[in-house]
XYZ file of C-alpha atoms in Angstrom:
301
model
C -7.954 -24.675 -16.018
C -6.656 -27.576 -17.538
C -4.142 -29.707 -16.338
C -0.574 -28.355 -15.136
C 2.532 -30.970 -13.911
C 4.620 -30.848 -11.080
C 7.017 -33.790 -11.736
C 10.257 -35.160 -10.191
C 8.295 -35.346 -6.555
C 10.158 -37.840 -4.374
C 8.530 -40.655 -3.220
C 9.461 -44.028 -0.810
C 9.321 -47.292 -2.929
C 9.455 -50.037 -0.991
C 10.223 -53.847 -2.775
C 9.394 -56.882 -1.588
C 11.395 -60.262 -2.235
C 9.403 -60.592 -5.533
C 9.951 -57.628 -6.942
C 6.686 -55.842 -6.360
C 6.808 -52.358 -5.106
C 4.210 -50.269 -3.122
C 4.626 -46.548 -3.301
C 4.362 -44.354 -0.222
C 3.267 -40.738 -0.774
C 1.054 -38.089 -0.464
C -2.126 -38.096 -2.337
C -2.078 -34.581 -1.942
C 0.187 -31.944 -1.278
C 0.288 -28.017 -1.199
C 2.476 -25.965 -3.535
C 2.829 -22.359 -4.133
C 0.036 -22.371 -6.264
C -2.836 -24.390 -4.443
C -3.556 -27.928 -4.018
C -2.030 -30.440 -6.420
C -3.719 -33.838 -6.444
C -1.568 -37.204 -7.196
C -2.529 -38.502 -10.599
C 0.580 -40.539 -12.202
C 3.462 -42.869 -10.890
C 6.349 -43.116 -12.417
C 7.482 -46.177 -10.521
C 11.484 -47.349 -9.881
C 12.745 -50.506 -11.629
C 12.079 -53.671 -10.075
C 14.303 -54.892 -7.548
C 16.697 -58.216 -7.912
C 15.389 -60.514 -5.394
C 16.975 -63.855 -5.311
C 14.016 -65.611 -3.067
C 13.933 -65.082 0.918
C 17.306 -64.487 1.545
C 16.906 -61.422 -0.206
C 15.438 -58.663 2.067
C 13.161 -55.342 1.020
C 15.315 -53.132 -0.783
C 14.146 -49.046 -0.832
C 14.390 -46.884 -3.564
C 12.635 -43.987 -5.664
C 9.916 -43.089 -7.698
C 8.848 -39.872 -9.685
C 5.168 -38.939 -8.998
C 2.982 -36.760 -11.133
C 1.061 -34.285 -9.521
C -2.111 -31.839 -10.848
C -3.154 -29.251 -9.870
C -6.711 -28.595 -8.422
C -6.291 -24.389 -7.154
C -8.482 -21.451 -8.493
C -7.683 -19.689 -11.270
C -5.359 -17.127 -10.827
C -4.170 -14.174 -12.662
C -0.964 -11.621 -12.040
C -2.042 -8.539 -14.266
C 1.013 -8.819 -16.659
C -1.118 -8.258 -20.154
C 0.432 -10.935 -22.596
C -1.269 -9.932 -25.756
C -3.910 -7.472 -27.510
C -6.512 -9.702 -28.987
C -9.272 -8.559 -31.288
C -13.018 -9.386 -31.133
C -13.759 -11.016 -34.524
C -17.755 -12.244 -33.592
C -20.181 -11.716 -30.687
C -23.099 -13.823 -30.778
C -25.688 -12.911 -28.669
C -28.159 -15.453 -27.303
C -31.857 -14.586 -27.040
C -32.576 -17.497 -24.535
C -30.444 -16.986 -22.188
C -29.583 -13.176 -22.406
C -25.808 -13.731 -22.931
C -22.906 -13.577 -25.522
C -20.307 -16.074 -27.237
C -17.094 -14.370 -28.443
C -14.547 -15.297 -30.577
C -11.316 -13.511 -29.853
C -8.549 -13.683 -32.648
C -5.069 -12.681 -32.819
C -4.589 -14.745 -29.666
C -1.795 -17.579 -31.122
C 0.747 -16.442 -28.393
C -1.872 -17.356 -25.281
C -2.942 -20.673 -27.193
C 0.102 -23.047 -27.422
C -0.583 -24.422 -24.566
C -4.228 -24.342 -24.692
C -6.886 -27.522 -23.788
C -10.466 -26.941 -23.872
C -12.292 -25.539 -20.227
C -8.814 -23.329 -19.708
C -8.959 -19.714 -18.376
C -8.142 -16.534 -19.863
C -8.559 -13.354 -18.739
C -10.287 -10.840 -20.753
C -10.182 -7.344 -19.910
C -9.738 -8.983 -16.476
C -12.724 -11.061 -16.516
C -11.636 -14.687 -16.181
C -13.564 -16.497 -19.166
C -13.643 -20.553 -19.852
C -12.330 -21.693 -23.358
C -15.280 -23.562 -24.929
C -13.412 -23.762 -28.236
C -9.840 -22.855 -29.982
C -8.113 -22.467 -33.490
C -3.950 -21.844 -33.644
C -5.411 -18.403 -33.629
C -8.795 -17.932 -32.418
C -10.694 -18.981 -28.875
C -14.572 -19.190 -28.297
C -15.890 -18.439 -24.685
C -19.364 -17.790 -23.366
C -20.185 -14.879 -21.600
C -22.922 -14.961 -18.873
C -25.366 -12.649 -18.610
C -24.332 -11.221 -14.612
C -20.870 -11.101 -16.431
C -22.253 -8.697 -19.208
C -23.893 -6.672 -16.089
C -20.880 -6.414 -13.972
C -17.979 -5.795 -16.517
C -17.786 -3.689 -19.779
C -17.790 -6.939 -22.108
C -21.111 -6.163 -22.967
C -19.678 -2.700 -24.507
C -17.590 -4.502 -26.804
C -18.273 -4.292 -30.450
C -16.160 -6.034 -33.454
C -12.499 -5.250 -33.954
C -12.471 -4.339 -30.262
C -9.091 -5.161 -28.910
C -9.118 -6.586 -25.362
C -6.411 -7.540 -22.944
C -5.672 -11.560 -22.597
C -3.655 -13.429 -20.264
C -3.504 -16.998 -19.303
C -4.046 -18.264 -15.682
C -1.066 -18.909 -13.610
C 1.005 -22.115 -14.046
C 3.020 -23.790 -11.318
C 6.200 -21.889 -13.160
C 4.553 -18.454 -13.911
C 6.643 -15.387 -12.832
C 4.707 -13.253 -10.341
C 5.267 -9.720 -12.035
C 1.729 -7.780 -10.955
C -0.063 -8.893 -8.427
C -2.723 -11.861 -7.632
C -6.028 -10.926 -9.682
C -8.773 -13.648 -9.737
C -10.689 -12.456 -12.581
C -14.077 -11.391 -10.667
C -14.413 -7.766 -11.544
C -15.439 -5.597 -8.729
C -17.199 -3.102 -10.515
C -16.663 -0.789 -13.938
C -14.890 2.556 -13.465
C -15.531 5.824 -15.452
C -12.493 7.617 -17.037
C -12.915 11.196 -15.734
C -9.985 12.777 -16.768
C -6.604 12.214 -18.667
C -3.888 13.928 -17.946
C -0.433 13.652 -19.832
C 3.210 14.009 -17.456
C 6.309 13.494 -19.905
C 5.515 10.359 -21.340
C 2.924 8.969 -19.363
C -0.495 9.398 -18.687
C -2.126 9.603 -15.334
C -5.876 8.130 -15.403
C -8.601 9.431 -12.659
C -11.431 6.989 -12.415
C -14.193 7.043 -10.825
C -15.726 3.782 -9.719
C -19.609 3.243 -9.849
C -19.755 1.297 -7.202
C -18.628 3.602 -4.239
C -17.858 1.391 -1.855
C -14.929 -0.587 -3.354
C -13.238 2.804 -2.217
C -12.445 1.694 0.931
C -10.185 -1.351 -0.382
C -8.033 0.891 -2.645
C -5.243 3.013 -1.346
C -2.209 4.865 -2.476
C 0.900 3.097 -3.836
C -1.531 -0.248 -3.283
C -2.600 -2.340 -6.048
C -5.688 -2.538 -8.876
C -6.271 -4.569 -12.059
C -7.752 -2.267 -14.641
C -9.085 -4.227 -17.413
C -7.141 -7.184 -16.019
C -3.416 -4.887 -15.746
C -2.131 -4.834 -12.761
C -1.299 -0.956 -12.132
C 0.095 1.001 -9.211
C -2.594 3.089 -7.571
C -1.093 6.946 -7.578
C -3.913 8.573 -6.073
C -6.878 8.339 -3.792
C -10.252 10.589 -2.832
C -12.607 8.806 -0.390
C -14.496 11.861 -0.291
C -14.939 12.949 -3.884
C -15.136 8.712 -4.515
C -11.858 8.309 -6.869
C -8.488 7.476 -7.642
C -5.473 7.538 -9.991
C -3.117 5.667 -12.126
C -0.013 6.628 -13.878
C 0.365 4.407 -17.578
C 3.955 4.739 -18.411
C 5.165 4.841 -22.218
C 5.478 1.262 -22.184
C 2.306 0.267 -20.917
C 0.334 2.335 -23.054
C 0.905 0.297 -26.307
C -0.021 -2.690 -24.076
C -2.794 -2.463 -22.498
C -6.281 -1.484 -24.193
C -6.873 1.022 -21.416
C -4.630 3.259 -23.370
C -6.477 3.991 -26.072
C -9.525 4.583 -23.876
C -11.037 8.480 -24.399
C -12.505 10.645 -21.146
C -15.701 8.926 -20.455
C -14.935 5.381 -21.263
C -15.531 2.295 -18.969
C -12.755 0.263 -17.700
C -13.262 -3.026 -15.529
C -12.149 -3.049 -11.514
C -11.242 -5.197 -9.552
C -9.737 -4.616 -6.625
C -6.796 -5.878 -4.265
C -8.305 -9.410 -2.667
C -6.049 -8.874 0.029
C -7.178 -5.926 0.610
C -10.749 -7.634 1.073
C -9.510 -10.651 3.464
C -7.791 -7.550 5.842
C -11.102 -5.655 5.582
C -13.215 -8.367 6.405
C -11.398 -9.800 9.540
C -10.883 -6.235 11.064
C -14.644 -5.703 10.433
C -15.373 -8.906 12.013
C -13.214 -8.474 15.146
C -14.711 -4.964 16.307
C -18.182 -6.225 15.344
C -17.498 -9.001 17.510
C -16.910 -6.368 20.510
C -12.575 -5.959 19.451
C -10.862 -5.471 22.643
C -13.297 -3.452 24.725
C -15.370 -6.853 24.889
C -12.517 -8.677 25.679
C -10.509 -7.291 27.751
C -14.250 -7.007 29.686
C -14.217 -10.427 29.869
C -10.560 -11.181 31.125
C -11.684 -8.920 33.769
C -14.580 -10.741 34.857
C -12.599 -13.944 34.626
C -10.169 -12.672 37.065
C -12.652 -11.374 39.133
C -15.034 -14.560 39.381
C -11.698 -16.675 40.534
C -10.671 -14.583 42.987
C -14.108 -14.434 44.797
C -14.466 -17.933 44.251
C -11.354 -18.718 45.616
C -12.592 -16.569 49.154
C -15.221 -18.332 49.114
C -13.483 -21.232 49.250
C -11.935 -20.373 52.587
């Protein structure tokens, strides 16, 4: 990601009788999104000393800050871009792409950014007012349906999240879980409910009704879940559907997963707790605690 300001950040400017000021402030300091590093000082004017007599005067200073977080992703699809080229490499099994029709996700664009595509979080090795290059790794091509894509292909592009992005979806990282199968669609009114069915099985267990799931990078309400028979559903209203490239997708398609991270982190510490023993083991413990004190305290008499 490149480089993203936080400006007007307060700061204690102390002047000596010369004039000279040393700033105090944090080098570092956490925002809403991740760790932003000092890198710039806008310092205060000089004071007015008139020799000794004169003693420090305080004012302010504007600091610039960057910021050094992940990239991060909400799920809101800005725009359909188009493969125009895929280059495959024969040394070291992977692909360049060159996505066009991209101008609206490139005005702000520096070489090494991130955008997602098709929910897989990609680095910007080159750029046009139109057109982006990135590289695609080979365990990318394995784990996500880029390697599917062919040219004219539309795919779904967003830009990571800026210290001023609206959160409209949901946090996505850009590490796709696993590819889905489209098993069935299934037209109500004007939408369009989607049953998937993941290849990986076990990404099951972190999806649940009415929770969230990027689907080629959207961020989509889950409708409906089957542990057993190993799927689930979404509902693509009118709107979405001319948005999103999952759309257009026929019965049998693949579509990229990945699933809620929180869901993961909850997962992971519950599994880790009653692995650990939970509170069988520890209330055990307590027990024994109690027990050792009071005999040591007979004892003691």
């Amino acid at each position: 990601m490149a480089s993203q300001w936080l400006d007007f950040v307060p700061a204690h400017v102390l002047a000596d009788k010369n004039g000279l000021q040393k700033v105090v402030a944090p080098a570092i300091i956490w925002g809403t999104t991740g760790r932003w590093r000092r890198s710039k000082v806008h310092p205060a004017k000089p004071s007015r000393g008139d020799g000794d007599s004169n003693p420090p005067s305080s004012s302010s200073t504007t600091l610039r800050y960057t910021v050094t977080s992940a990239k991060m992703f909400t799920g809101i699809v800005e725009i359909l871009g188009v493969v125009s080229s895929l280059s495959p490499s024969d040394a070291s099994g992977g692909t360049t792409l060159v996505i066009s029709n991209a101008a609206p996700v490139l005005i702000d664009c520096h070489d090494g950014d991130s955008i997602s595509v098709n929910g897989t979080c990609l680095t910007v090795t080159a750029f046009t007012d139109s057109t982006f290059t990135v590289g695609v790794a080979p365990e990318t091509l394995r784990r996500t349906n880029l390697g599917s894509l062919a040219q004219g292909d539309s795919v779904n592009l967003e830009r990571a999240v800026s210290s001023h992005t609206r959160m409209g979806g949901h946090f996505v990282q850009g590490h796709v879980d696993t590819v889905a199968t489209i098993d069935a669609k299934t037209p109500d009114g004007e939408a369009v409910t989607f049953r998937l069915r993941p290849r990986d099985k076990d990404v099951m267990k972190y999806i649940v009704e009415k929770g969230f799931v990027a689907l080629d990078g959207a961020s989509l309400t889950v409708t409906k879940v089957d542990d057993v028979e190993g799927w689930f559903e979404v509902m693509l209203i009118e709107y979405t559907q001319s948005r999103v490239v999952t759309a257009a997708k026929p019965v049998g398609g693949d579509v990229n997963v990945e699933v809620d991270m929180m869901g993961k982190y909850a997962a992971k510490s519950v599994e880790g707790y009653f692995e650990g023993g939970g509170v069988p083991v520890a209330l055990q413990k307590l027990i024994e605690k109690i027990v050792e004190d009071k005999l040591a305290a007979l004892q003691a008499k």
